[in-house]
PDB file of C-alpha atoms in Angstrom:
ATOM      1  CA  UNK R   1      47.864 -29.326   9.738  1.00 45.00           C
ATOM      2  CA  UNK R   2      45.875 -31.759   7.646  1.00 48.00           C
ATOM      3  CA  UNK R   3      44.283 -34.996   8.675  1.00 45.00           C
ATOM      4  CA  UNK R   4      44.100 -38.052   6.403  1.00 41.00           C
ATOM      5  CA  UNK R   5      40.967 -37.947   4.306  1.00 41.00           C
ATOM      6  CA  UNK R   6      39.926 -41.561   4.830  1.00 37.00           C
ATOM      7  CA  UNK R   7      37.531 -43.607   2.633  1.00 31.00           C
ATOM      8  CA  UNK R   8      37.459 -41.137  -0.270  1.00 32.00           C
ATOM      9  CA  UNK R   9      35.143 -38.559   1.272  1.00 30.00           C
ATOM     10  CA  UNK R  10      35.817 -35.242   2.917  1.00 30.00           C
ATOM     11  CA  UNK R  11      34.759 -34.394   6.442  1.00 29.00           C
ATOM     12  CA  UNK R  12      34.623 -31.061   8.221  1.00 29.00           C
ATOM     13  CA  UNK R  13      36.307 -31.298  11.602  1.00 29.00           C
ATOM     14  CA  UNK R  14      34.957 -29.657  13.753  1.00 30.00           C
ATOM     15  CA  UNK R  15      32.124 -27.711  12.065  1.00 32.00           C
ATOM     16  CA  UNK R  16      33.486 -24.996   9.817  1.00 41.00           C
ATOM     17  CA  UNK R  17      31.943 -23.257   6.841  1.00 47.00           C
ATOM     18  CA  UNK R  18      32.114 -25.076   3.524  1.00 50.00           C
ATOM     19  CA  UNK R  19      30.945 -22.053   1.541  1.00 53.00           C
ATOM     20  CA  UNK R  20      32.781 -18.741   1.526  1.00 56.00           C
ATOM     21  CA  UNK R  21      30.675 -15.644   2.135  1.00 54.00           C
ATOM     22  CA  UNK R  22      30.853 -14.177  -1.363  1.00 49.00           C
ATOM     23  CA  UNK R  23      28.825 -14.722  -4.526  1.00 44.00           C
ATOM     24  CA  UNK R  24      30.041 -15.476  -8.019  1.00 36.00           C
ATOM     25  CA  UNK R  25      31.457 -12.902 -10.374  1.00 35.00           C
ATOM     26  CA  UNK R  26      29.462 -11.472 -13.239  1.00 34.00           C
ATOM     27  CA  UNK R  27      32.075  -9.530 -15.153  1.00 36.00           C
ATOM     28  CA  UNK R  28      35.788 -10.047 -15.779  1.00 35.00           C
ATOM     29  CA  UNK R  29      38.391  -7.387 -16.289  1.00 41.00           C
ATOM     30  CA  UNK R  30      42.093  -7.209 -15.572  1.00 43.00           C
ATOM     31  CA  UNK R  31      44.272  -4.775 -13.713  1.00 46.00           C
ATOM     32  CA  UNK R  32      47.993  -4.183 -13.747  1.00 46.00           C
ATOM     33  CA  UNK R  33      49.547  -3.690 -10.339  1.00 47.00           C
ATOM     34  CA  UNK R  34      53.073  -2.679  -9.406  1.00 45.00           C
ATOM     35  CA  UNK R  35      54.729  -4.895  -6.834  1.00 47.00           C
ATOM     36  CA  UNK R  36      57.480  -3.140  -4.875  1.00 48.00           C
ATOM     37  CA  UNK R  37      60.835  -4.409  -6.126  1.00 52.00           C
ATOM     38  CA  UNK R  38      59.188  -6.987  -8.393  1.00 49.00           C
ATOM     39  CA  UNK R  39      57.913  -5.025 -11.410  1.00 50.00           C
ATOM     40  CA  UNK R  40      54.334  -5.288 -12.580  1.00 49.00           C
ATOM     41  CA  UNK R  41      51.842  -8.130 -12.661  1.00 48.00           C
ATOM     42  CA  UNK R  42      48.547  -8.433 -14.459  1.00 45.00           C
ATOM     43  CA  UNK R  43      45.878  -9.896 -12.272  1.00 45.00           C
ATOM     44  CA  UNK R  44      42.136 -10.334 -12.722  1.00 43.00           C
ATOM     45  CA  UNK R  45      40.067  -7.725 -10.947  1.00 40.00           C
ATOM     46  CA  UNK R  46      36.437  -8.775 -11.159  1.00 37.00           C
ATOM     47  CA  UNK R  47      33.951  -6.320  -9.740  1.00 33.00           C
ATOM     48  CA  UNK R  48      31.013  -8.155  -8.227  1.00 39.00           C
ATOM     49  CA  UNK R  49      27.475  -6.821  -8.202  1.00 42.00           C
ATOM     50  CA  UNK R  50      27.785  -5.619  -4.607  1.00 55.00           C
ATOM     51  CA  UNK R  51      31.061  -3.775  -5.198  1.00 67.00           C
ATOM     52  CA  UNK R  52      33.704  -6.459  -4.713  1.00 76.00           C
ATOM     53  CA  UNK R  53      37.235  -6.288  -6.060  1.00 87.00           C
ATOM     54  CA  UNK R  54      38.927  -9.624  -6.726  1.00 90.00           C
ATOM     55  CA  UNK R  55      42.617 -10.231  -7.331  1.00 94.00           C
ATOM     56  CA  UNK R  56      44.085 -13.648  -8.099  1.00 96.00           C
ATOM     57  CA  UNK R  57      47.621 -14.758  -8.819  1.00 97.00           C
ATOM     58  CA  UNK R  58      49.200 -18.174  -9.295  1.00 97.00           C
ATOM     59  CA  UNK R  59      52.606 -18.963  -7.810  1.00 98.00           C
ATOM     60  CA  UNK R  60      55.007 -21.815  -8.486  1.00 97.00           C
ATOM     61  CA  UNK R  61      55.020 -24.401  -5.714  1.00 97.00           C
ATOM     62  CA  UNK R  62      58.350 -23.433  -4.154  1.00 97.00           C
ATOM     63  CA  UNK R  63      58.913 -22.113  -0.615  1.00 97.00           C
ATOM     64  CA  UNK R  64      60.209 -18.726  -1.791  1.00 97.00           C
ATOM     65  CA  UNK R  65      56.828 -18.048  -3.399  1.00 98.00           C
ATOM     66  CA  UNK R  66      55.123 -17.956   0.005  1.00 98.00           C
ATOM     67  CA  UNK R  67      57.027 -14.722   0.664  1.00 97.00           C
ATOM     68  CA  UNK R  68      55.852 -13.406  -2.712  1.00 98.00           C
ATOM     69  CA  UNK R  69      52.251 -14.227  -1.773  1.00 98.00           C
ATOM     70  CA  UNK R  70      52.704 -12.316   1.506  1.00 97.00           C
ATOM     71  CA  UNK R  71      54.088  -9.309  -0.385  1.00 97.00           C
ATOM     72  CA  UNK R  72      51.150  -9.351  -2.787  1.00 97.00           C
ATOM     73  CA  UNK R  73      48.606  -9.419   0.039  1.00 97.00           C
ATOM     74  CA  UNK R  74      50.465  -6.693   1.945  1.00 97.00           C
ATOM     75  CA  UNK R  75      50.507  -4.535  -1.195  1.00 96.00           C
ATOM     76  CA  UNK R  76      46.815  -5.050  -1.926  1.00 95.00           C
ATOM     77  CA  UNK R  77      45.631  -4.497   1.645  1.00 95.00           C
ATOM     78  CA  UNK R  78      48.095  -1.900   2.992  1.00 94.00           C
ATOM     79  CA  UNK R  79      45.352   0.637   3.723  1.00 91.00           C
ATOM     80  CA  UNK R  80      43.019  -1.799   5.474  1.00 92.00           C
ATOM     81  CA  UNK R  81      42.859  -2.527   9.211  1.00 92.00           C
ATOM     82  CA  UNK R  82      43.390  -6.257   8.512  1.00 93.00           C
ATOM     83  CA  UNK R  83      46.657  -6.087   6.531  1.00 96.00           C
ATOM     84  CA  UNK R  84      48.828  -7.731   9.214  1.00 96.00           C
ATOM     85  CA  UNK R  85      46.348 -10.530   9.877  1.00 97.00           C
ATOM     86  CA  UNK R  86      45.784 -11.076   6.147  1.00 97.00           C
ATOM     87  CA  UNK R  87      49.530 -11.358   5.549  1.00 97.00           C
ATOM     88  CA  UNK R  88      49.887 -13.968   8.302  1.00 97.00           C
ATOM     89  CA  UNK R  89      46.841 -15.885   7.041  1.00 97.00           C
ATOM     90  CA  UNK R  90      48.073 -16.113   3.442  1.00 98.00           C
ATOM     91  CA  UNK R  91      51.474 -17.210   4.712  1.00 97.00           C
ATOM     92  CA  UNK R  92      49.929 -20.072   6.702  1.00 96.00           C
ATOM     93  CA  UNK R  93      47.537 -21.147   3.947  1.00 96.00           C
ATOM     94  CA  UNK R  94      50.192 -21.026   1.208  1.00 97.00           C
ATOM     95  CA  UNK R  95      52.738 -22.823   3.408  1.00 96.00           C
ATOM     96  CA  UNK R  96      50.205 -25.566   4.101  1.00 94.00           C
ATOM     97  CA  UNK R  97      49.438 -25.868   0.394  1.00 95.00           C
ATOM     98  CA  UNK R  98      53.125 -26.583  -0.214  1.00 96.00           C
ATOM     99  CA  UNK R  99      53.583 -28.930   2.760  1.00 93.00           C
ATOM    100  CA  UNK R 100      50.357 -30.917   2.573  1.00 92.00           C
ATOM    101  CA  UNK R 101      49.301 -31.049  -1.084  1.00 94.00           C
ATOM    102  CA  UNK R 102      50.688 -31.729  -4.532  1.00 96.00           C
ATOM    103  CA  UNK R 103      51.247 -27.971  -4.873  1.00 97.00           C
ATOM    104  CA  UNK R 104      54.653 -28.510  -3.233  1.00 96.00           C
ATOM    105  CA  UNK R 105      55.682 -31.276  -5.663  1.00 96.00           C
ATOM    106  CA  UNK R 106      57.989 -30.595  -8.610  1.00 96.00           C
ATOM    107  CA  UNK R 107      56.060 -28.473 -11.101  1.00 97.00           C
ATOM    108  CA  UNK R 108      53.320 -27.735  -8.562  1.00 97.00           C
ATOM    109  CA  UNK R 109      51.608 -24.412  -7.988  1.00 97.00           C
ATOM    110  CA  UNK R 110      49.112 -22.644  -5.765  1.00 97.00           C
ATOM    111  CA  UNK R 111      46.817 -19.689  -6.375  1.00 97.00           C
ATOM    112  CA  UNK R 112      46.030 -16.853  -3.993  1.00 97.00           C
ATOM    113  CA  UNK R 113      42.753 -14.951  -4.355  1.00 96.00           C
ATOM    114  CA  UNK R 114      41.943 -11.802  -2.389  1.00 95.00           C
ATOM    115  CA  UNK R 115      38.424 -10.350  -2.381  1.00 91.00           C
ATOM    116  CA  UNK R 116      37.771  -6.939  -0.877  1.00 89.00           C
ATOM    117  CA  UNK R 117      34.259  -5.587  -0.519  1.00 83.00           C
ATOM    118  CA  UNK R 118      30.773  -6.162   0.741  1.00 71.00           C
ATOM    119  CA  UNK R 119      29.607  -9.716   1.289  1.00 60.00           C
ATOM    120  CA  UNK R 120      26.279 -11.409   1.808  1.00 55.00           C
ATOM    121  CA  UNK R 121      26.370 -13.948   4.581  1.00 50.00           C
ATOM    122  CA  UNK R 122      24.239 -17.042   4.806  1.00 46.00           C
ATOM    123  CA  UNK R 123      25.022 -17.241   8.528  1.00 46.00           C
ATOM    124  CA  UNK R 124      24.421 -13.549   9.210  1.00 50.00           C
ATOM    125  CA  UNK R 125      21.385 -12.704   7.113  1.00 53.00           C
ATOM    126  CA  UNK R 126      22.820  -9.373   6.020  1.00 56.00           C
ATOM    127  CA  UNK R 127      25.826  -7.691   4.480  1.00 62.00           C
ATOM    128  CA  UNK R 128      29.124  -6.521   5.893  1.00 65.00           C
ATOM    129  CA  UNK R 129      32.430  -5.306   4.530  1.00 77.00           C
ATOM    130  CA  UNK R 130      35.403  -7.608   4.710  1.00 88.00           C
ATOM    131  CA  UNK R 131      38.291  -9.431   3.106  1.00 93.00           C
ATOM    132  CA  UNK R 132      38.208 -12.999   1.832  1.00 93.00           C
ATOM    133  CA  UNK R 133      41.590 -14.696   1.403  1.00 95.00           C
ATOM    134  CA  UNK R 134      41.598 -17.993  -0.467  1.00 96.00           C
ATOM    135  CA  UNK R 135      44.445 -20.343  -1.369  1.00 97.00           C
ATOM    136  CA  UNK R 136      43.774 -22.983  -4.023  1.00 97.00           C
ATOM    137  CA  UNK R 137      46.036 -26.049  -3.851  1.00 97.00           C
ATOM    138  CA  UNK R 138      46.444 -29.081  -6.116  1.00 96.00           C
ATOM    139  CA  UNK R 139      45.013 -31.679  -3.740  1.00 94.00           C
ATOM    140  CA  UNK R 140      46.566 -34.616  -1.952  1.00 91.00           C
ATOM    141  CA  UNK R 141      45.868 -37.139   0.796  1.00 81.00           C
ATOM    142  CA  UNK R 142      44.552 -34.816   3.462  1.00 78.00           C
ATOM    143  CA  UNK R 143      42.008 -32.178   4.301  1.00 76.00           C
ATOM    144  CA  UNK R 144      42.507 -28.860   6.071  1.00 79.00           C
ATOM    145  CA  UNK R 145      42.094 -29.245   9.821  1.00 74.00           C
ATOM    146  CA  UNK R 146      41.441 -25.930  11.584  1.00 73.00           C
ATOM    147  CA  UNK R 147      40.912 -27.248  15.099  1.00 66.00           C
ATOM    148  CA  UNK R 148      41.337 -30.643  16.619  1.00 52.00           C
ATOM    149  CA  UNK R 149      39.772 -32.620  19.379  1.00 40.00           C
ATOM    150  CA  UNK R 150      43.095 -32.363  21.157  1.00 44.00           C
ATOM    151  CA  UNK R 151      45.225 -29.212  21.239  1.00 50.00           C
ATOM    152  CA  UNK R 152      48.611 -29.543  19.563  1.00 51.00           C
ATOM    153  CA  UNK R 153      51.474 -30.605  21.801  1.00 54.00           C
ATOM    154  CA  UNK R 154      53.137 -27.391  22.983  1.00 54.00           C
ATOM    155  CA  UNK R 155      56.545 -28.953  22.270  1.00 51.00           C
ATOM    156  CA  UNK R 156      55.704 -29.611  18.601  1.00 54.00           C
ATOM    157  CA  UNK R 157      57.149 -27.248  15.993  1.00 56.00           C
ATOM    158  CA  UNK R 158      54.205 -27.726  13.614  1.00 60.00           C
ATOM    159  CA  UNK R 159      50.439 -28.011  13.874  1.00 61.00           C
ATOM    160  CA  UNK R 160      49.329 -24.551  14.962  1.00 73.00           C
ATOM    161  CA  UNK R 161      49.015 -22.739  11.617  1.00 83.00           C
ATOM    162  CA  UNK R 162      45.370 -23.365  10.806  1.00 89.00           C
ATOM    163  CA  UNK R 163      44.387 -22.885  14.454  1.00 89.00           C
ATOM    164  CA  UNK R 164      46.063 -19.464  14.242  1.00 90.00           C
ATOM    165  CA  UNK R 165      44.164 -18.712  11.020  1.00 93.00           C
ATOM    166  CA  UNK R 166      40.886 -19.694  12.711  1.00 91.00           C
ATOM    167  CA  UNK R 167      41.692 -17.449  15.687  1.00 91.00           C
ATOM    168  CA  UNK R 168      42.405 -14.419  13.473  1.00 93.00           C
ATOM    169  CA  UNK R 169      39.519 -14.841  11.020  1.00 93.00           C
ATOM    170  CA  UNK R 170      35.804 -14.227  11.435  1.00 90.00           C
ATOM    171  CA  UNK R 171      35.066 -17.404   9.452  1.00 89.00           C
ATOM    172  CA  UNK R 172      37.208 -20.157   7.932  1.00 91.00           C
ATOM    173  CA  UNK R 173      36.442 -23.062   5.665  1.00 89.00           C
ATOM    174  CA  UNK R 174      37.441 -25.182   2.730  1.00 90.00           C
ATOM    175  CA  UNK R 175      35.977 -26.859  -0.316  1.00 91.00           C
ATOM    176  CA  UNK R 176      37.288 -29.574  -2.619  1.00 91.00           C
ATOM    177  CA  UNK R 177      39.150 -32.789  -2.058  1.00 90.00           C
ATOM    178  CA  UNK R 178      42.268 -34.850  -2.760  1.00 91.00           C
ATOM    179  CA  UNK R 179      41.613 -35.231  -6.493  1.00 92.00           C
ATOM    180  CA  UNK R 180      40.439 -31.757  -7.538  1.00 92.00           C
ATOM    181  CA  UNK R 181      42.388 -29.781  -4.953  1.00 94.00           C
ATOM    182  CA  UNK R 182      41.287 -27.677  -2.031  1.00 93.00           C
ATOM    183  CA  UNK R 183      40.059 -24.124  -1.786  1.00 94.00           C
ATOM    184  CA  UNK R 184      40.976 -23.060   1.751  1.00 94.00           C
ATOM    185  CA  UNK R 185      39.657 -19.657   2.834  1.00 93.00           C
ATOM    186  CA  UNK R 186      39.537 -17.208   5.687  1.00 94.00           C
ATOM    187  CA  UNK R 187      37.193 -14.229   5.992  1.00 93.00           C
ATOM    188  CA  UNK R 188      38.153 -11.101   7.934  1.00 93.00           C
ATOM    189  CA  UNK R 189      35.508  -8.541   8.884  1.00 89.00           C
ATOM    190  CA  UNK R 190      36.643  -4.950   8.509  1.00 81.00           C
TER     191      UNK R 190
END
């Protein structure tokens, strides 16, 4: 669920992390992966100095592509203890990108990025191994809203997705805004 952004500035509600736990890449390479029943895809795999692997793939902004994003994440993380949670998280984040941003408009798109490896944490003061799942959308008139002041009405069909993501993840956050798009992420400790 997203809340209106109001007066042209973004606001975190309630406090969530605005910076994901991983550093920037220093080297770019590419890898070809086989997707079950879907052929092969070339995707960037950028090792990071601390041993990270990064995969990113853009999808057209249509509802059927959310299932493709889930399949990609399942394929990449099959041998990890967080595969089920990661699949649910990418489904929620990609679905929200389509419902609440220009990614779901005609010609829109969203990008899924999966980072596997060791991370340095500003909030932890050390390193741990985990998975960072990020969905990049094309912006719009709202901001990601992970938890509200009031719990969603139990009779409502919508409004629980980002709360579910926050419950499954170690950390959640977003960056960006209505004009440049949002980078919504969830970090899972392994």
